[in-house]
Coordinates of C-alpha atoms and ligand atoms in Angstrom, one line a residue:
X1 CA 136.7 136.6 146.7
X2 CA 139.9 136.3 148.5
X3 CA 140.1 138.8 151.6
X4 CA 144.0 139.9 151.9
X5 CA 143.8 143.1 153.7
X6 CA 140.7 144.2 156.4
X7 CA 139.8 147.0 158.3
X8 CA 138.2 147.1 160.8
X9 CA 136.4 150.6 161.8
X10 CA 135.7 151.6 165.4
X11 CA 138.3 150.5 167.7
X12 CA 135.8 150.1 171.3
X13 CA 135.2 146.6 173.0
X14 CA 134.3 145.1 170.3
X15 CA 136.7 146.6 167.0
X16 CA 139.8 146.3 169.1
X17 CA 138.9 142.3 169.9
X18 CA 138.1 141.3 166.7
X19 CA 141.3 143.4 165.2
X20 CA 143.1 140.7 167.7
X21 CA 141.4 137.9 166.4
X22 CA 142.2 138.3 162.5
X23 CA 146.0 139.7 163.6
X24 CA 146.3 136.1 165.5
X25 CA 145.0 134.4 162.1
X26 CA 147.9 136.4 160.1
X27 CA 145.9 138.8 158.6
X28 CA 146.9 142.2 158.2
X29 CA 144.8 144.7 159.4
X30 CA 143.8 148.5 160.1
X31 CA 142.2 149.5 163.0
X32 CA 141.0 152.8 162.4
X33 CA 138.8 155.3 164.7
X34 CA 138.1 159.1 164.9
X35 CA 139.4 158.9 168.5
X36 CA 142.8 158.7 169.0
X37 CA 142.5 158.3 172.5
X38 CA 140.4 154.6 171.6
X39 CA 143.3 153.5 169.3
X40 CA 145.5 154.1 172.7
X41 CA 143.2 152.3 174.3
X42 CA 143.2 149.2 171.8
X43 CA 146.5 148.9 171.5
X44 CA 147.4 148.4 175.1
X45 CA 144.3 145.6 175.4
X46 CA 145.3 144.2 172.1
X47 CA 149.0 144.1 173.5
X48 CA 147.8 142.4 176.8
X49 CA 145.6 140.1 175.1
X50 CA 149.2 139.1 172.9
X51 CA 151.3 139.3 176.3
X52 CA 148.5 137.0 178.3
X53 CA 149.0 134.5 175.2
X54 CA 152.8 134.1 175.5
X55 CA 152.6 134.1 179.8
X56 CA 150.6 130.9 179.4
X57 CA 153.0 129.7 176.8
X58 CA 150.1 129.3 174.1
X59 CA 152.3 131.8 171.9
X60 CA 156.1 132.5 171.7
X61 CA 157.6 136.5 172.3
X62 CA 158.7 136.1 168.7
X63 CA 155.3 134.9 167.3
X64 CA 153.1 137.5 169.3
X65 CA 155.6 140.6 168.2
X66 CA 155.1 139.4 164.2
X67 CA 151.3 139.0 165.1
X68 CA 150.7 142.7 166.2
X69 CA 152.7 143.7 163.3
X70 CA 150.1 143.0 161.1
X71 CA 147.7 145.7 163.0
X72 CA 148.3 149.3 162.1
X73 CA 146.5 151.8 164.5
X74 CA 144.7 155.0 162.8
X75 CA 142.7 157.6 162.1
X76 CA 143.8 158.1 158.6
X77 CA 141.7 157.1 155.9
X78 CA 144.8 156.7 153.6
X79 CA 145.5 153.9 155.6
X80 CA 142.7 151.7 154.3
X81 CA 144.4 151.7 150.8
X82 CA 144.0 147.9 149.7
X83 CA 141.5 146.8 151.4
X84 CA 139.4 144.0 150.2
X85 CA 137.0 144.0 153.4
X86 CA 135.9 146.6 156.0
X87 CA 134.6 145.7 159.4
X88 CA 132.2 148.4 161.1
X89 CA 131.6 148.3 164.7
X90 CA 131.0 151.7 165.5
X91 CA 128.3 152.9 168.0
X92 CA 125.0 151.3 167.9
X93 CA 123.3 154.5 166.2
X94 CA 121.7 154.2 163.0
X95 CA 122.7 158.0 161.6
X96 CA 127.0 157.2 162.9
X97 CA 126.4 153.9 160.8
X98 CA 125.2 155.8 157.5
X99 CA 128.2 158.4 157.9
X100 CA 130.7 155.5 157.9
X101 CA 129.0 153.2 155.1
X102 CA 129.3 156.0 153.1
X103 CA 132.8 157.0 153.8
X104 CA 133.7 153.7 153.2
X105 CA 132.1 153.5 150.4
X106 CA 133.7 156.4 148.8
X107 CA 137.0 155.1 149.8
X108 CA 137.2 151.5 149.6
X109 CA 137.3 150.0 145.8
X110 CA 134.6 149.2 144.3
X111 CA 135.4 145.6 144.4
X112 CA 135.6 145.1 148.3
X113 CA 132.9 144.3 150.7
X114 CA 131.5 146.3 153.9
X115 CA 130.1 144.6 156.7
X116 CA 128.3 146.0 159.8
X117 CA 128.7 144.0 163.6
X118 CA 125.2 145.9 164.1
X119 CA 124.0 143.9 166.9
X120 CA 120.2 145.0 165.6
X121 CA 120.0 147.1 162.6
X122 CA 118.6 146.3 159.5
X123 CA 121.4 145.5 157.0
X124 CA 119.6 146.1 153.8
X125 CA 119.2 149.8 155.2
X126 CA 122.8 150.3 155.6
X127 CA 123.6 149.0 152.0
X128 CA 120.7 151.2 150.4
X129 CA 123.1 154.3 151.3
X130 CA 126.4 152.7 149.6
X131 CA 126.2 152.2 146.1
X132 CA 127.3 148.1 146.1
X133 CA 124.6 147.0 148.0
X134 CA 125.4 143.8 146.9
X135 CA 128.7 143.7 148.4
X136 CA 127.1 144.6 152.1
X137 CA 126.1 142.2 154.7
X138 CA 126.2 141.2 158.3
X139 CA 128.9 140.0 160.4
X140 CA 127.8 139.7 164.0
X141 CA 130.6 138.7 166.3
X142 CA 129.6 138.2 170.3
X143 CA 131.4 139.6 173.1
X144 CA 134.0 139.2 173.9
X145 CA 135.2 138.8 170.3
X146 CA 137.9 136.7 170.5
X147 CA 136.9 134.0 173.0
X148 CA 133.4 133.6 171.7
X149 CA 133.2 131.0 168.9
X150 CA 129.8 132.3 167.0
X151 CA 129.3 134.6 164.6
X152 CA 125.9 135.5 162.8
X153 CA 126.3 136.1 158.8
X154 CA 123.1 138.5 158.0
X155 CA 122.2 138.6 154.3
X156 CA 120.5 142.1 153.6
X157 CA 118.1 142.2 151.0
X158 CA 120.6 142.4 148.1
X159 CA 123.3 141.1 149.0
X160 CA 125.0 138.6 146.7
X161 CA 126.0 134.6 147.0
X162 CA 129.6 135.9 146.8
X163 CA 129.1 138.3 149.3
X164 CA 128.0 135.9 151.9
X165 CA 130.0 133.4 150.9
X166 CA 132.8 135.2 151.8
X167 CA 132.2 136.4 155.0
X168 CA 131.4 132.6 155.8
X169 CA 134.7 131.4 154.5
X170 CA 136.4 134.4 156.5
X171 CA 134.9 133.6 159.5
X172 CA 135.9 130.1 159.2
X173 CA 139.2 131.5 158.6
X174 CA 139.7 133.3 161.6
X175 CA 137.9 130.1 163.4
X176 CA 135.3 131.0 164.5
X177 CA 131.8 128.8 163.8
X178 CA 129.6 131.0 161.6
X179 CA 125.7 130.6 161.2
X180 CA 123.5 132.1 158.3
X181 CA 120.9 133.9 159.9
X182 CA 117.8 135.9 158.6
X183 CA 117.7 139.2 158.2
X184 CA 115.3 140.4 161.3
X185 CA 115.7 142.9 164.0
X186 CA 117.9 141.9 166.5
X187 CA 118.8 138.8 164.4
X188 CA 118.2 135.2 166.5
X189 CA 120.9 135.7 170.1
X190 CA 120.0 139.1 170.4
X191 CA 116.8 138.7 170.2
X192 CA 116.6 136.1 172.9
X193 CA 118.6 137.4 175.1
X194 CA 117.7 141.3 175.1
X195 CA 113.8 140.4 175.7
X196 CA 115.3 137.9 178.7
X197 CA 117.2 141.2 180.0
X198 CA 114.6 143.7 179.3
X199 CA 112.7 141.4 181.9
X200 CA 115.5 141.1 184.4
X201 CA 116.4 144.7 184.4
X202 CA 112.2 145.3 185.1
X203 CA 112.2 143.0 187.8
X204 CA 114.8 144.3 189.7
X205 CA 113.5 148.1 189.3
X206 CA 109.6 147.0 190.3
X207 CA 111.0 144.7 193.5
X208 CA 113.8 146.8 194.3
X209 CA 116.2 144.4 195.0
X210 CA 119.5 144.9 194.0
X211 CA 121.5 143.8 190.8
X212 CA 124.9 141.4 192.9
X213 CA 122.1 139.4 194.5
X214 CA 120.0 138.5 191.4
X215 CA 123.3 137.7 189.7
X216 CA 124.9 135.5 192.1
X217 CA 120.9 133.7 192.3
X218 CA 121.4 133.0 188.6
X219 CA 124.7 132.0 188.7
X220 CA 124.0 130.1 191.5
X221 CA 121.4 128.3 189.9
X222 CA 124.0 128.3 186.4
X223 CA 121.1 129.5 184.3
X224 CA 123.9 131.6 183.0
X225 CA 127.8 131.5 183.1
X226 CA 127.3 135.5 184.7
X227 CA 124.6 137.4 185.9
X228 CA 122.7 139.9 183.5
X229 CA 123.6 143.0 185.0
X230 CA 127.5 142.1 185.5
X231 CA 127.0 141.0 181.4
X232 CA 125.4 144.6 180.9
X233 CA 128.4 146.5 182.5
X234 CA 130.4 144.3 180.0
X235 CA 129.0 144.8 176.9
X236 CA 128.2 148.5 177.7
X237 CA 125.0 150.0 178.8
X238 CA 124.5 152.4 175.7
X239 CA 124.9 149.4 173.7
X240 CA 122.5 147.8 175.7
X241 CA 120.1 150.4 175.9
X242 CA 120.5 151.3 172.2
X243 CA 119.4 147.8 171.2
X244 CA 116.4 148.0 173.8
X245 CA 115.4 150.8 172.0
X246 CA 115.7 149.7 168.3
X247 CA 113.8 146.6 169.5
X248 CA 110.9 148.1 171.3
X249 CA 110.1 149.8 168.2
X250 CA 110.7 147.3 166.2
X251 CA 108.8 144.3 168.1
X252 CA 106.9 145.5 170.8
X253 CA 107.2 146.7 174.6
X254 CA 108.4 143.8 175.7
X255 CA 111.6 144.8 174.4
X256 CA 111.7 148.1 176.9
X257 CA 114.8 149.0 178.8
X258 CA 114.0 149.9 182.2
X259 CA 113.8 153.4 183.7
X260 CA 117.5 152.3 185.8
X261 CA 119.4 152.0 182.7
X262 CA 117.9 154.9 180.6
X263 CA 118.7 156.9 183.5
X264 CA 122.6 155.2 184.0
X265 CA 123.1 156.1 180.0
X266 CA 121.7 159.5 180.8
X267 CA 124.6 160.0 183.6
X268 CA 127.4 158.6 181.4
X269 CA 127.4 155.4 183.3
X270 CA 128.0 152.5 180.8
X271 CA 129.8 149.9 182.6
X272 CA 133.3 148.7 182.7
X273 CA 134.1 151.0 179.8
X274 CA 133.5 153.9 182.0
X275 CA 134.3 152.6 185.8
X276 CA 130.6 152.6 187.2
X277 CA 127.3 150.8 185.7
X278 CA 125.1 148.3 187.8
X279 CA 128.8 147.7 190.0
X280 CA 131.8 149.8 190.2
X281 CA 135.6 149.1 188.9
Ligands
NAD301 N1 129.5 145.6 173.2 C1 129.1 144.4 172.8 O1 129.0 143.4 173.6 C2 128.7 144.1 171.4 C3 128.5 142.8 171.0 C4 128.2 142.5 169.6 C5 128.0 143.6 168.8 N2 128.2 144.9 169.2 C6 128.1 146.0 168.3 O2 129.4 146.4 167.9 C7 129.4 147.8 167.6 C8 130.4 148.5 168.5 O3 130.0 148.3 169.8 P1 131.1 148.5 171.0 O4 130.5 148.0 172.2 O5 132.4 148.1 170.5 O6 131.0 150.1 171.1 P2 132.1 151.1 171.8 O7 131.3 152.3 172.2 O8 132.9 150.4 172.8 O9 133.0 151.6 170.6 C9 132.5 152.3 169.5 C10 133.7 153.0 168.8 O10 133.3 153.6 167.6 C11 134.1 154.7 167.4 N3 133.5 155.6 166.4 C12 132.4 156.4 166.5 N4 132.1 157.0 165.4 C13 133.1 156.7 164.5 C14 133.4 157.0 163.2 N5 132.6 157.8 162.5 N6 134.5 156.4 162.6 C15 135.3 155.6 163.3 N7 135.0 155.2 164.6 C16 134.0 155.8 165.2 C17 134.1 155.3 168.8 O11 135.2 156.3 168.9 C18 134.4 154.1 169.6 O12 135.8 153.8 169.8 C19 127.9 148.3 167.8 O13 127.2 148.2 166.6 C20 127.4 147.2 168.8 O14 126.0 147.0 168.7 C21 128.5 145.2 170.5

């Protein structure tokens, strides 16, 4: 199926990124949110992301002006007329993901395909509330979105060949290296790495010792390119704590955030997104 108009729906750290990435492949695109004060927010990192290109002469003026014309900001769902493929990365909560599916599956035709960047949730359970289940799957992109080369392609239960043949080809398209994965909770990175942060997050909360020095000892050591708890503050500590949560009661206790962050989420500290998490910006 050929993909010639996307949206992508829920414009936070990881919508407005990926927006970026298919705009710089020539794609047009509509970022859409319920919050205008997110598509603000987008569009200024989107625009810094296209002004950061042409400062290191990667990209011309001209050629980053005609690339963020292909995005078009809103909250409308008129605006999602003609399009052959949605995108949702909208809060890690299972009951905000039904809402949308079904929107979008009462908008969209009945020809185009839906695709959640869950980083955990069980893709056949978000199709089972559309009516084309078979035109559902997973596209899991990692943060952030438009430096990081992998994305995991999640078939659910009924989704079709052509579906995830598709969202290969597309993700090829907007180069990045896509990788069929089984459908699972937490999929295979997340997986990994949330029961490796699950134990970090333990260990610093049982020895009290606190989060810069246990990042700069595994940096130091280059076990990791950053240290877990500056990564957290990064890819948001309700998203974090959300996929904790999914995954302890899908797998096991092993999977169990730590006291620290449940309380940090509790406070309305998430990380960069909000100015304070495990550091402060
Ligand atoms: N943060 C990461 O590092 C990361 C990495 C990979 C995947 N993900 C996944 O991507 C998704 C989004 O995560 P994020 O970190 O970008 O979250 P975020 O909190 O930064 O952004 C979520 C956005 O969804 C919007 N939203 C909420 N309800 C909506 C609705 N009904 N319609 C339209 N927009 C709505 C919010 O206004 C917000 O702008 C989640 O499923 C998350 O698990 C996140």
């Amino acid at each position: 199926m050929y993909v010639k108009k996307i949206a992508v729906v829920g414009a936070g750290t990881m919508g407005a990124d990926i927006c970026y990435t298919i705009a710089t492949r020539g794609i047009p695109v509509v970022l859409r949110d319920v919050d205008e004060a997110q598509l603000t927010r987008a569009k200024k990192h989107i625009q810094e992301l296209f002004d950061g290109r042409v400062g290191t002469n990667k990209m011309t003026l001209a050629d980053a002006q005609d690339r963020m014309g292909f995005i078009t900001f809103s909250s409308r769902l008129e605006d999602l007329d003609g399009v052959t493929l949605a995108i949702e990365a909208v809060t890690e909560q299972i009951r905000v993901k039904e809402a949308v599916f079904r929107e979008l599956d009462q908008t969209l035709s009945s020809m185009a395909l839906i695709v959640s960047n869950t980083s955990a949730l069980s893709i056949s359970h978000l199709a089972e509330v559309t009516g084309r289940p078979d035109r559902v799957a997973g596209m899991h992109f990692f943060y952030p979105a438009h430096m990081m080369k992998l994305v995991e392609v999640i078939a659910g239960d009924q989704s079709s060949d052509e579906t995830i043949d598709t969202v290969m080809r597309l993700a090829e398209e907007i180069r990045k290296i896509p990788v069929r994965v089984k459908e699972c909770p937490g999929f295979v990175v997340n997986r990994v790495l949330m029961a490796s942060m699950a134990e970090v997050l333990r260990f610093k909360e049982e020895h009290d010792i606190a989060a810069a020095e246990i990042d700069q000892a595994i940096t130091e050591a280059k076990i990791a390119p950053m240290g877990p708890f500056f990564l957290a503050d990064a890819l948001g500590l309700d998203v974090a704590y959300e996929v904790a949560q999914y995954l302890t009661q899908a797998l096991g206790a092993r999977f169990r955030p730590s006291d620290e962050l449940k309380n940090m989420v509790a406070e309305g500290h998430l990380g960069m997104k909000t100015g304070h998490g495990f550091y402060s910006y």
